[in-house]
C-alpha cells in the first residue's frame, strides 16, 4: 500500500497546485496528532492495557477467551509503546533540527515494520475473537469443544510471530548513510538487500502484509460480527419469551461476554474503516500516492489512519470495565489489594521507627 522504507528523499513533501492540502497544513496535522492526540492516547492506553494484562493473567489462562484478551492487551500495549518512540523522535527533530535532523525518517525506516507488525497482530487477534464468538453463538452445544486454551495460546503466538516476521523487509530495506553538507548528519537510503530483492519485498510487504492481510482481517471480522449480532438478537428474543426461572445463568454469562466482545469488534471496525477508504483511494486515484500530485493528502491520510489504530488499542479496557461485571470486580480487588499492601508497608515502617 504505502512504503516508508524507501529513500529518505522519497519522504519529502511539497506544495502542488493540484493538491487540496498544502505542506504547511500537513505539518499542522502532524503537530496536532503528535503533540495532542498521541500523548492523550498513550496516557489513557498504556496504564489501562497494563491493568488489563494483570487482570486477565490473574483470572487464569484456562479460559481460551482470557488467552485472547491477554494477548490483545499485550499487543496493544506494545503498539502504543512503539508509537511513543515515534513521538519522541518527532519532538526532538522539531526542537533541535540540526542535531536530530532525519531522526523521524530513521525511526520510520527501522521501527515501521515493528509498529505495523503489532498493528496487524492486534487486528488478527480481534478477528480470532470475532470468529470464536460467532462459532459459539452458531453452535452453542459444541462451543466448549471448539478450541482448547492451549491451542489458542499457540494461535496467539503464531499470529505475533507471523506479523513481525512478515514485516522484516521494512528495516532490511534501509541503511544509514552519513552526509556532510556544512554539518554531519545521517539519512536513510535503500539497502543492497532491497535493490537485489525488490520484487520479493514489494510482494511480501506491499501486497501480502499491507493489503491482503488487513483486508482479510477487516472483512472476516465484519462478517463474523454481523452473524453474531443476528444470532444474538434471535437468542435474546427467545430468552425473552421464556420465564426467568427456566433461564440458565451460564448462558446469561456467555451472552454478556459475547455482547462485550461484539463491542470490541465494532470499535475495531469503526477505526479501520478510514484505512479501508484510504486503501481504496490508493487503488482508484492515480495521483494519490507518496509521489503523486496529492502527496500531502496521501501522507496526512496515512498518519491519521495509523493514529486511529492507536485509539482502538487504548480503549478496550474501558469496554471491559463497562460491560463485564467480573472484570470490574477483579480490577477493584486488584487496586484494593495494592492499597492494603501499601498501608501494611507504611504501618510496618512506622512501627520500626
Short mmCIF file of the C-alpha atoms (twelve columns), coordinates in Angstrom:
data_MODEL
# 
_entry.id   MODEL 
# 
loop_
_atom_site.group_PDB 
_atom_site.id 
_atom_site.type_symbol 
_atom_site.label_atom_id 
_atom_site.label_alt_id 
_atom_site.label_comp_id 
_atom_site.label_asym_id 
_atom_site.label_seq_id 
_atom_site.Cartn_x 
_atom_site.Cartn_y 
_atom_site.Cartn_z 
_atom_site.pdbx_PDB_model_num 
ATOM 1   C CA . UNK A 1   0.000   0.000   0.000  1 
ATOM 2   C CA . UNK A 2   2.371   2.697   1.159  1 
ATOM 3   C CA . UNK A 3   6.019   2.077   1.815  1 
ATOM 4   C CA . UNK A 4   8.090   4.201   4.173  1 
ATOM 5   C CA . UNK A 5   11.181  2.100   3.770  1 
ATOM 6   C CA . UNK A 6   12.363  3.837   0.655  1 
ATOM 7   C CA . UNK A 7   14.991  6.512   0.264  1 
ATOM 8   C CA . UNK A 8   14.553  9.405   2.678  1 
ATOM 9   C CA . UNK A 9   14.271  11.763  -0.238 1 
ATOM 10  C CA . UNK A 10  11.082  9.980   -1.209 1 
ATOM 11  C CA . UNK A 11  9.575   11.077  2.096  1 
ATOM 12  C CA . UNK A 12  9.812   14.755  1.207  1 
ATOM 13  C CA . UNK A 13  6.553   16.619  0.676  1 
ATOM 14  C CA . UNK A 14  5.903   19.645  -1.492 1 
ATOM 15  C CA . UNK A 15  3.153   22.051  -2.462 1 
ATOM 16  C CA . UNK A 16  1.315   21.033  -5.604 1 
ATOM 17  C CA . UNK A 17  -1.194  23.196  -7.444 1 
ATOM 18  C CA . UNK A 18  -3.490  20.158  -7.695 1 
ATOM 19  C CA . UNK A 19  -3.138  19.044  -4.077 1 
ATOM 20  C CA . UNK A 20  -6.076  20.019  -1.860 1 
ATOM 21  C CA . UNK A 21  -3.788  20.114  1.192  1 
ATOM 22  C CA . UNK A 22  -0.642  22.222  1.490  1 
ATOM 23  C CA . UNK A 23  2.609   21.166  3.097  1 
ATOM 24  C CA . UNK A 24  2.027   23.621  5.968  1 
ATOM 25  C CA . UNK A 25  -1.376  22.054  6.648  1 
ATOM 26  C CA . UNK A 26  0.306   18.660  6.741  1 
ATOM 27  C CA . UNK A 27  2.800   19.967  9.323  1 
ATOM 28  C CA . UNK A 28  -0.050  21.363  11.439 1 
ATOM 29  C CA . UNK A 29  -1.824  17.991  11.287 1 
ATOM 30  C CA . UNK A 30  1.365   16.226  12.374 1 
ATOM 31  C CA . UNK A 31  1.804   18.632  15.278 1 
ATOM 32  C CA . UNK A 32  -1.775  18.099  16.472 1 
ATOM 33  C CA . UNK A 33  -1.511  14.318  16.218 1 
ATOM 34  C CA . UNK A 34  1.910   14.030  17.858 1 
ATOM 35  C CA . UNK A 35  1.546   16.812  20.438 1 
ATOM 36  C CA . UNK A 36  -2.124  16.487  21.406 1 
ATOM 37  C CA . UNK A 37  -3.753  13.250  20.259 1 
ATOM 38  C CA . UNK A 38  -0.840  10.845  20.790 1 
ATOM 39  C CA . UNK A 39  0.017   11.957  24.371 1 
ATOM 40  C CA . UNK A 40  -3.629  11.613  25.414 1 
ATOM 41  C CA . UNK A 41  -3.927  8.196   23.783 1 
ATOM 42  C CA . UNK A 42  -0.698  6.980   25.413 1 
ATOM 43  C CA . UNK A 43  -1.610  8.301   28.876 1 
ATOM 44  C CA . UNK A 44  -5.001  6.622   28.601 1 
ATOM 45  C CA . UNK A 45  -3.929  3.437   26.831 1 
ATOM 46  C CA . UNK A 46  -0.635  2.331   28.377 1 
ATOM 47  C CA . UNK A 47  -1.747  2.098   32.044 1 
ATOM 48  C CA . UNK A 48  -5.124  0.616   31.101 1 
ATOM 49  C CA . UNK A 49  -3.551  -2.123  28.982 1 
ATOM 50  C CA . UNK A 50  -1.123  -2.954  31.790 1 
ATOM 51  C CA . UNK A 51  -4.067  -3.321  34.176 1 
ATOM 52  C CA . UNK A 52  -5.902  -5.496  31.645 1 
ATOM 53  C CA . UNK A 53  -2.859  -7.770  31.305 1 
ATOM 54  C CA . UNK A 54  -2.612  -8.182  35.080 1 
ATOM 55  C CA . UNK A 55  -6.331  -8.889  35.476 1 
ATOM 56  C CA . UNK A 56  -6.525  -11.470 32.691 1 
ATOM 57  C CA . UNK A 57  -3.353  -13.144 33.947 1 
ATOM 58  C CA . UNK A 58  -4.794  -13.368 37.474 1 
ATOM 59  C CA . UNK A 59  -8.043  -14.772 36.086 1 
ATOM 60  C CA . UNK A 60  -6.027  -17.599 34.559 1 
ATOM 61  C CA . UNK A 61  -5.336  -18.915 31.088 1 
ATOM 62  C CA . UNK A 62  -7.600  -21.939 31.416 1 
ATOM 63  C CA . UNK A 63  -10.277 -19.976 29.554 1 
ATOM 64  C CA . UNK A 64  -9.413  -19.548 25.873 1 
ATOM 65  C CA . UNK A 65  -11.067 -16.133 25.769 1 
ATOM 66  C CA . UNK A 66  -8.814  -14.943 28.596 1 
ATOM 67  C CA . UNK A 67  -5.890  -16.040 26.441 1 
ATOM 68  C CA . UNK A 68  -7.177  -13.945 23.531 1 
ATOM 69  C CA . UNK A 69  -7.860  -10.867 25.639 1 
ATOM 70  C CA . UNK A 70  -4.493  -11.101 27.391 1 
ATOM 71  C CA . UNK A 71  -2.729  -11.379 24.026 1 
ATOM 72  C CA . UNK A 72  -4.744  -8.458  22.651 1 
ATOM 73  C CA . UNK A 73  -3.853  -6.278  25.649 1 
ATOM 74  C CA . UNK A 74  -0.151  -7.170  25.363 1 
ATOM 75  C CA . UNK A 75  -0.035  -6.435  21.637 1 
ATOM 76  C CA . UNK A 76  -1.936  -3.157  22.067 1 
ATOM 77  C CA . UNK A 77  0.456   -2.168  24.860 1 
ATOM 78  C CA . UNK A 78  3.471   -2.872  22.645 1 
ATOM 79  C CA . UNK A 79  1.907   -0.924  19.771 1 
ATOM 80  C CA . UNK A 80  1.405   2.128   21.979 1 
ATOM 81  C CA . UNK A 81  4.923   1.917   23.420 1 
ATOM 82  C CA . UNK A 82  6.470   1.795   19.944 1 
ATOM 83  C CA . UNK A 83  4.346   4.788   18.963 1 
ATOM 84  C CA . UNK A 84  5.868   6.700   21.892 1 
ATOM 85  C CA . UNK A 85  9.289   6.254   20.287 1 
ATOM 86  C CA . UNK A 86  7.985   7.839   17.069 1 
ATOM 87  C CA . UNK A 87  6.556   10.775  19.019 1 
ATOM 88  C CA . UNK A 88  9.787   11.343  20.966 1 
ATOM 89  C CA . UNK A 89  11.751  11.296  17.717 1 
ATOM 90  C CA . UNK A 90  9.354   13.777  16.152 1 
ATOM 91  C CA . UNK A 91  9.593   16.081  19.187 1 
ATOM 92  C CA . UNK A 92  13.396  16.017  19.170 1 
ATOM 93  C CA . UNK A 93  13.588  16.797  15.467 1 
ATOM 94  C CA . UNK A 94  11.196  19.733  15.874 1 
ATOM 95  C CA . UNK A 95  13.087  21.110  18.891 1 
ATOM 96  C CA . UNK A 96  16.618  20.700  17.513 1 
ATOM 97  C CA . UNK A 97  16.514  20.247  13.756 1 
ATOM 98  C CA . UNK A 98  20.303  20.449  13.479 1 
ATOM 99  C CA . UNK A 99  21.391  17.675  15.835 1 
ATOM 100 C CA . UNK A 100 18.331  15.482  15.236 1 
ATOM 101 C CA . UNK A 101 17.826  16.035  11.531 1 
ATOM 102 C CA . UNK A 102 16.450  12.906  9.879  1 
ATOM 103 C CA . UNK A 103 15.687  11.177  13.200 1 
ATOM 104 C CA . UNK A 104 11.993  10.767  12.458 1 
ATOM 105 C CA . UNK A 105 12.687  9.338   8.998  1 
ATOM 106 C CA . UNK A 106 15.218  6.980   10.584 1 
ATOM 107 C CA . UNK A 107 12.661  5.729   13.114 1 
ATOM 108 C CA . UNK A 108 10.095  5.263   10.352 1 
ATOM 109 C CA . UNK A 109 12.577  3.198   8.375  1 
ATOM 110 C CA . UNK A 110 13.748  0.888   11.149 1 
ATOM 111 C CA . UNK A 111 10.751  0.697   13.534 1 
ATOM 112 C CA . UNK A 112 7.969   0.983   10.972 1 
ATOM 113 C CA . UNK A 113 7.909   -2.797  10.476 1 
ATOM 114 C CA . UNK A 114 7.692   -3.462  14.220 1 
ATOM 115 C CA . UNK A 115 4.878   -0.931  14.544 1 
ATOM 116 C CA . UNK A 116 2.916   -2.362  11.632 1 
ATOM 117 C CA . UNK A 117 3.542   -5.890  12.913 1 
ATOM 118 C CA . UNK A 118 1.879   -5.131  16.249 1 
ATOM 119 C CA . UNK A 119 -0.930  -3.292  14.473 1 
ATOM 120 C CA . UNK A 120 -1.574  -6.277  12.201 1 
ATOM 121 C CA . UNK A 121 -1.377  -8.666  15.165 1 
ATOM 122 C CA . UNK A 122 -3.981  -6.605  17.028 1 
ATOM 123 C CA . UNK A 123 -6.334  -6.849  14.060 1 
ATOM 124 C CA . UNK A 124 -5.736  -10.588 13.643 1 
ATOM 125 C CA . UNK A 125 -6.411  -11.274 17.328 1 
ATOM 126 C CA . UNK A 126 -9.606  -9.228  17.108 1 
ATOM 127 C CA . UNK A 127 -10.592 -11.319 14.090 1 
ATOM 128 C CA . UNK A 128 -9.971  -14.543 16.052 1 
ATOM 129 C CA . UNK A 129 -12.128 -13.215 18.893 1 
ATOM 130 C CA . UNK A 130 -14.934 -12.318 16.470 1 
ATOM 131 C CA . UNK A 131 -14.777 -15.740 14.771 1 
ATOM 132 C CA . UNK A 132 -14.698 -17.568 18.114 1 
ATOM 133 C CA . UNK A 133 -17.780 -15.702 19.349 1 
ATOM 134 C CA . UNK A 134 -19.552 -16.320 16.048 1 
ATOM 135 C CA . UNK A 135 -18.922 -20.059 16.331 1 
ATOM 136 C CA . UNK A 136 -20.083 -20.037 19.944 1 
ATOM 137 C CA . UNK A 137 -23.442 -18.460 19.136 1 
ATOM 138 C CA . UNK A 138 -23.908 -20.506 15.965 1 
ATOM 139 C CA . UNK A 139 -23.022 -23.825 17.629 1 
ATOM 140 C CA . UNK A 140 -23.641 -23.301 21.363 1 
ATOM 141 C CA . UNK A 141 -23.700 -27.005 22.233 1 
ATOM 142 C CA . UNK A 142 -20.296 -27.563 20.653 1 
ATOM 143 C CA . UNK A 143 -18.698 -24.299 21.783 1 
ATOM 144 C CA . UNK A 144 -16.809 -25.829 24.699 1 
ATOM 145 C CA . UNK A 145 -15.034 -28.289 22.395 1 
ATOM 146 C CA . UNK A 146 -14.217 -25.922 19.544 1 
ATOM 147 C CA . UNK A 147 -10.766 -24.917 20.779 1 
ATOM 148 C CA . UNK A 148 -8.752  -25.593 23.909 1 
ATOM 149 C CA . UNK A 149 -6.889  -22.854 25.757 1 
ATOM 150 C CA . UNK A 150 -3.570  -24.481 24.779 1 
ATOM 151 C CA . UNK A 151 -4.422  -24.338 21.071 1 
ATOM 152 C CA . UNK A 152 -5.490  -20.723 21.496 1 
ATOM 153 C CA . UNK A 153 -2.127  -19.901 23.091 1 
ATOM 154 C CA . UNK A 154 -0.376  -21.463 20.095 1 
ATOM 155 C CA . UNK A 155 -2.562  -19.431 17.723 1 
ATOM 156 C CA . UNK A 156 -1.773  -16.189 19.554 1 
ATOM 157 C CA . UNK A 157 1.979   -16.858 19.496 1 
ATOM 158 C CA . UNK A 158 1.850   -17.745 15.795 1 
ATOM 159 C CA . UNK A 159 -0.034  -14.540 14.987 1 
ATOM 160 C CA . UNK A 160 2.536   -12.336 16.731 1 
ATOM 161 C CA . UNK A 161 5.493   -14.175 15.191 1 
ATOM 162 C CA . UNK A 162 3.986   -14.169 11.689 1 
ATOM 163 C CA . UNK A 163 3.123   -10.465 11.706 1 
ATOM 164 C CA . UNK A 164 6.572   -9.471  12.967 1 
ATOM 165 C CA . UNK A 165 8.430   -11.711 10.513 1 
ATOM 166 C CA . UNK A 166 6.183   -10.573 7.687  1 
ATOM 167 C CA . UNK A 167 7.475   -7.013  8.058  1 
ATOM 168 C CA . UNK A 168 11.172  -7.900  8.245  1 
ATOM 169 C CA . UNK A 169 11.583  -6.287  4.822  1 
ATOM 170 C CA . UNK A 170 10.879  -2.837  6.318  1 
ATOM 171 C CA . UNK A 171 14.124  -2.432  8.335  1 
ATOM 172 C CA . UNK A 172 16.045  -4.653  5.903  1 
ATOM 173 C CA . UNK A 173 15.270  -2.269  3.037  1 
ATOM 174 C CA . UNK A 174 17.083  0.721   4.577  1 
ATOM 175 C CA . UNK A 175 20.611  1.649   5.582  1 
ATOM 176 C CA . UNK A 176 22.055  4.733   7.244  1 
ATOM 177 C CA . UNK A 177 24.368  6.941   5.196  1 
ATOM 178 C CA . UNK A 178 26.382  9.849   6.559  1 
ATOM 179 C CA . UNK A 179 26.037  13.060  4.562  1 
ATOM 180 C CA . UNK A 180 28.216  16.121  5.079  1 
ATOM 181 C CA . UNK A 181 26.744  19.424  3.950  1 
ATOM 182 C CA . UNK A 182 28.246  22.011  6.260  1 
ATOM 183 C CA . UNK A 183 27.283  19.767  9.217  1 
ATOM 184 C CA . UNK A 184 27.347  15.997  9.500  1 
ATOM 185 C CA . UNK A 185 24.071  14.123  9.565  1 
ATOM 186 C CA . UNK A 186 22.679  10.732  8.660  1 
ATOM 187 C CA . UNK A 187 19.990  9.895   6.126  1 
ATOM 188 C CA . UNK A 188 18.328  6.621   5.209  1 
ATOM 189 C CA . UNK A 189 18.673  5.163   1.756  1 
ATOM 190 C CA . UNK A 190 17.817  1.910   0.028  1 
ATOM 191 C CA . UNK A 191 19.837  -1.092  1.111  1 
ATOM 192 C CA . UNK A 192 21.564  -3.522  -1.207 1 
ATOM 193 C CA . UNK A 193 19.214  -6.234  0.057  1 
ATOM 194 C CA . UNK A 194 16.172  -4.278  -1.126 1 
ATOM 195 C CA . UNK A 195 17.738  -3.438  -4.500 1 
ATOM 196 C CA . UNK A 196 18.549  -7.103  -5.148 1 
ATOM 197 C CA . UNK A 197 15.187  -8.385  -3.882 1 
ATOM 198 C CA . UNK A 198 12.821  -5.540  -4.731 1 
ATOM 199 C CA . UNK A 199 10.108  -7.734  -6.248 1 
ATOM 200 C CA . UNK A 200 10.080  -10.097 -3.238 1 
ATOM 201 C CA . UNK A 201 9.985   -7.201  -0.746 1 
ATOM 202 C CA . UNK A 202 7.219   -5.374  -2.591 1 
ATOM 203 C CA . UNK A 203 5.074   -8.515  -2.831 1 
ATOM 204 C CA . UNK A 204 5.574   -9.559  0.802  1 
ATOM 205 C CA . UNK A 205 5.158   -6.140  2.372  1 
ATOM 206 C CA . UNK A 206 3.113   -4.160  -0.117 1 
ATOM 207 C CA . UNK A 207 0.685   -6.880  -1.194 1 
ATOM 208 C CA . UNK A 208 0.570   -9.625  1.448  1 
ATOM 209 C CA . UNK A 209 1.141   -7.735  4.717  1 
ATOM 210 C CA . UNK A 210 -0.263  -4.305  3.822  1 
ATOM 211 C CA . UNK A 211 -3.120  -5.326  1.540  1 
ATOM 212 C CA . UNK A 212 -4.271  -8.953  1.676  1 
ATOM 213 C CA . UNK A 213 -3.850  -9.494  5.431  1 
ATOM 214 C CA . UNK A 214 -5.550  -6.311  6.732  1 
ATOM 215 C CA . UNK A 215 -8.379  -6.501  4.193  1 
ATOM 216 C CA . UNK A 216 -8.994  -10.158 5.054  1 
ATOM 217 C CA . UNK A 217 -8.890  -9.349  8.751  1 
ATOM 218 C CA . UNK A 218 -11.356 -6.492  8.316  1 
ATOM 219 C CA . UNK A 219 -13.808 -8.422  6.134  1 
ATOM 220 C CA . UNK A 220 -13.774 -11.581 8.270  1 
ATOM 221 C CA . UNK A 221 -14.284 -9.515  11.436 1 
ATOM 222 C CA . UNK A 222 -17.197 -7.637  9.845  1 
ATOM 223 C CA . UNK A 223 -18.853 -10.835 8.617  1 
ATOM 224 C CA . UNK A 224 -18.363 -12.709 11.902 1 
ATOM 225 C CA . UNK A 225 -19.627 -9.766  13.955 1 
ATOM 226 C CA . UNK A 226 -22.732 -9.381  11.777 1 
ATOM 227 C CA . UNK A 227 -23.565 -13.091 12.064 1 
ATOM 228 C CA . UNK A 228 -23.009 -12.937 15.817 1 
ATOM 229 C CA . UNK A 229 -25.291 -9.927  16.226 1 
ATOM 230 C CA . UNK A 230 -28.075 -11.554 14.175 1 
ATOM 231 C CA . UNK A 231 -27.877 -14.815 16.134 1 
ATOM 232 C CA . UNK A 232 -27.578 -12.956 19.425 1 
ATOM 233 C CA . UNK A 233 -30.711 -10.921 18.752 1 
ATOM 234 C CA . UNK A 234 -32.596 -14.118 17.957 1 
ATOM 235 C CA . UNK A 235 -31.347 -15.717 21.178 1 
ATOM 236 C CA . UNK A 236 -32.349 -12.664 23.224 1 
ATOM 237 C CA . UNK A 237 -35.831 -12.734 21.671 1 
ATOM 238 C CA . UNK A 238 -36.185 -16.412 22.542 1 
ATOM 239 C CA . UNK A 239 -34.970 -15.825 26.111 1 
ATOM 240 C CA . UNK A 240 -37.499 -13.044 26.492 1 
ATOM 241 C CA . UNK A 241 -40.305 -15.454 25.649 1 
ATOM 242 C CA . UNK A 242 -39.433 -17.958 28.371 1 
ATOM 243 C CA . UNK A 243 -39.777 -17.478 32.090 1 
ATOM 244 C CA . UNK A 244 -36.815 -16.213 34.084 1 
ATOM 245 C CA . UNK A 245 -36.904 -19.336 36.269 1 
ATOM 246 C CA . UNK A 246 -36.005 -21.512 33.308 1 
ATOM 247 C CA . UNK A 247 -33.191 -19.295 32.113 1 
ATOM 248 C CA . UNK A 248 -29.716 -20.656 32.518 1 
ATOM 249 C CA . UNK A 249 -27.254 -18.489 34.426 1 
ATOM 250 C CA . UNK A 250 -24.330 -19.866 32.438 1 
ATOM 251 C CA . UNK A 251 -25.977 -18.922 29.162 1 
ATOM 252 C CA . UNK A 252 -26.639 -15.444 30.532 1 
ATOM 253 C CA . UNK A 253 -22.959 -15.001 31.374 1 
ATOM 254 C CA . UNK A 254 -21.920 -16.189 27.923 1 
ATOM 255 C CA . UNK A 255 -24.390 -13.790 26.338 1 
ATOM 256 C CA . UNK A 256 -22.983 -10.888 28.372 1 
ATOM 257 C CA . UNK A 257 -19.450 -11.871 27.350 1 
ATOM 258 C CA . UNK A 258 -20.498 -12.062 23.710 1 
ATOM 259 C CA . UNK A 259 -22.068 -8.594  23.861 1 
ATOM 260 C CA . UNK A 260 -18.852 -7.168  25.296 1 
ATOM 261 C CA . UNK A 261 -16.723 -8.788  22.608 1 
ATOM 262 C CA . UNK A 262 -19.088 -7.575  19.881 1 
ATOM 263 C CA . UNK A 263 -18.478 -4.026  21.118 1 
ATOM 264 C CA . UNK A 264 -14.712 -4.648  20.939 1 
ATOM 265 C CA . UNK A 265 -15.086 -5.863  17.351 1 
ATOM 266 C CA . UNK A 266 -17.293 -2.908  16.410 1 
ATOM 267 C CA . UNK A 267 -14.725 -0.411  17.734 1 
ATOM 268 C CA . UNK A 268 -12.060 -2.142  15.644 1 
ATOM 269 C CA . UNK A 269 -14.307 -1.995  12.565 1 
ATOM 270 C CA . UNK A 270 -15.093 1.711   13.032 1 
ATOM 271 C CA . UNK A 271 -11.440 2.671   13.495 1 
ATOM 272 C CA . UNK A 272 -10.404 0.560   10.482 1 
ATOM 273 C CA . UNK A 273 -12.970 1.914   8.009  1 
ATOM 274 C CA . UNK A 274 -10.884 5.081   7.319  1 
ATOM 275 C CA . UNK A 275 -7.921  2.860   6.438  1 
ATOM 276 C CA . UNK A 276 -10.118 0.884   4.010  1 
ATOM 277 C CA . UNK A 277 -11.234 4.148   2.397  1 
ATOM 278 C CA . UNK A 278 -7.590  5.232   2.211  1 
ATOM 279 C CA . UNK A 279 -6.612  1.937   0.601  1 
ATOM 280 C CA . UNK A 280 -9.414  2.152   -1.968 1 
ATOM 281 C CA . UNK A 281 -8.347  5.712   -2.817 1 
ATOM 282 C CA . UNK A 282 -4.794  4.472   -3.450 1 
ATOM 283 C CA . UNK A 283 -6.151  1.907   -5.908 1 
ATOM 284 C CA . UNK A 284 -8.645  4.171   -7.656 1 
ATOM 285 C CA . UNK A 285 -6.904  7.590   -7.751 1 
ATOM 286 C CA . UNK A 286 -3.746  7.566   -9.839 1 
ATOM 287 C CA . UNK A 287 -2.026  10.559  -8.215 1 
ATOM 288 C CA . UNK A 288 -2.985  9.583   -4.654 1 
ATOM 289 C CA . UNK A 289 0.421   8.203   -3.689 1 
ATOM 290 C CA . UNK A 290 3.650   9.155   -1.940 1 
ATOM 291 C CA . UNK A 291 4.996   10.616  -5.178 1 
ATOM 292 C CA . UNK A 292 1.762   11.789  -6.812 1 
ATOM 293 C CA . UNK A 293 0.176   15.211  -7.073 1 
ATOM 294 C CA . UNK A 294 -1.881  14.507  -3.933 1 
ATOM 295 C CA . UNK A 295 1.244   13.769  -1.938 1 
ATOM 296 C CA . UNK A 296 0.310   15.859  1.102  1 
ATOM 297 C CA . UNK A 297 -3.188  14.405  1.336  1 
ATOM 298 C CA . UNK A 298 -1.742  10.915  0.978  1 
ATOM 299 C CA . UNK A 299 0.677   11.226  3.886  1 
ATOM 300 C CA . UNK A 300 -1.842  13.062  6.061  1 
ATOM 301 C CA . UNK A 301 -4.399  10.306  5.496  1 
ATOM 302 C CA . UNK A 302 -1.818  7.617   6.227  1 
ATOM 303 C CA . UNK A 303 -0.815  9.212   9.530  1 
ATOM 304 C CA . UNK A 304 -4.449  9.700   10.602 1 
ATOM 305 C CA . UNK A 305 -5.260  6.070   9.785  1 
ATOM 306 C CA . UNK A 306 -2.342  4.933   11.954 1 
ATOM 307 C CA . UNK A 307 -3.470  7.109   14.863 1 
ATOM 308 C CA . UNK A 308 -6.964  5.635   14.706 1 
ATOM 309 C CA . UNK A 309 -5.326  2.247   15.287 1 
ATOM 310 C CA . UNK A 310 -3.688  3.699   18.415 1 
ATOM 311 C CA . UNK A 311 -7.069  4.916   19.617 1 
ATOM 312 C CA . UNK A 312 -8.524  1.442   19.090 1 
ATOM 313 C CA . UNK A 313 -5.678  -0.029  21.153 1 
ATOM 314 C CA . UNK A 314 -6.281  2.342   24.050 1 
ATOM 315 C CA . UNK A 315 -9.986  1.953   24.840 1 
ATOM 316 C CA . UNK A 316 -10.576 -1.803  25.161 1 
ATOM 317 C CA . UNK A 317 -10.008 -1.618  28.933 1 
ATOM 318 C CA . UNK A 318 -12.919 0.781   29.319 1 
ATOM 319 C CA . UNK A 319 -15.164 -1.514  27.303 1 
ATOM 320 C CA . UNK A 320 -14.275 -4.412  29.617 1 
ATOM 321 C CA . UNK A 321 -14.838 -2.199  32.657 1 
ATOM 322 C CA . UNK A 322 -18.227 -1.040  31.412 1 
ATOM 323 C CA . UNK A 323 -19.554 -4.349  30.073 1 
ATOM 324 C CA . UNK A 324 -18.060 -7.036  32.340 1 
ATOM 325 C CA . UNK A 325 -19.063 -7.387  35.993 1 
ATOM 326 C CA . UNK A 326 -16.288 -9.916  36.623 1 
ATOM 327 C CA . UNK A 327 -13.616 -7.694  35.099 1 
ATOM 328 C CA . UNK A 328 -14.858 -4.703  37.077 1 
ATOM 329 C CA . UNK A 329 -14.808 -6.732  40.300 1 
ATOM 330 C CA . UNK A 330 -11.294 -8.024  39.628 1 
ATOM 331 C CA . UNK A 331 -9.989  -4.528  38.884 1 
ATOM 332 C CA . UNK A 332 -11.474 -3.310  42.166 1 
ATOM 333 C CA . UNK A 333 -9.904  -6.264  44.004 1 
ATOM 334 C CA . UNK A 334 -6.540  -5.585  42.379 1 
ATOM 335 C CA . UNK A 335 -6.460  -1.965  43.494 1 
ATOM 336 C CA . UNK A 336 -7.868  -2.835  46.916 1 
ATOM 337 C CA . UNK A 337 -5.088  -5.387  47.472 1 
ATOM 338 C CA . UNK A 338 -2.497  -2.858  46.317 1 
ATOM 339 C CA . UNK A 339 -3.901  -0.283  48.737 1 
ATOM 340 C CA . UNK A 340 -3.839  -2.767  51.617 1 
ATOM 341 C CA . UNK A 341 -0.237  -3.721  50.832 1 
ATOM 342 C CA . UNK A 342 0.809   -0.059  50.815 1 
ATOM 343 C CA . UNK A 343 -0.947  0.535   54.128 1 
ATOM 344 C CA . UNK A 344 0.736   -2.506  55.686 1 
ATOM 345 C CA . UNK A 345 4.162   -1.396  54.483 1 
ATOM 346 C CA . UNK A 346 3.591   2.103   55.849 1 
ATOM 347 C CA . UNK A 347 2.443   0.642   59.196 1 
ATOM 348 C CA . UNK A 348 5.489   -1.621  59.437 1 
ATOM 349 C CA . UNK A 349 7.819   1.283   58.688 1 
ATOM 350 C CA . UNK A 350 6.195   3.459   61.361 1 
ATOM 351 C CA . UNK A 351 6.435   0.651   63.922 1 
ATOM 352 C CA . UNK A 352 10.159  0.173   63.196 1 
ATOM 353 C CA . UNK A 353 10.754  3.872   63.668 1 
# 
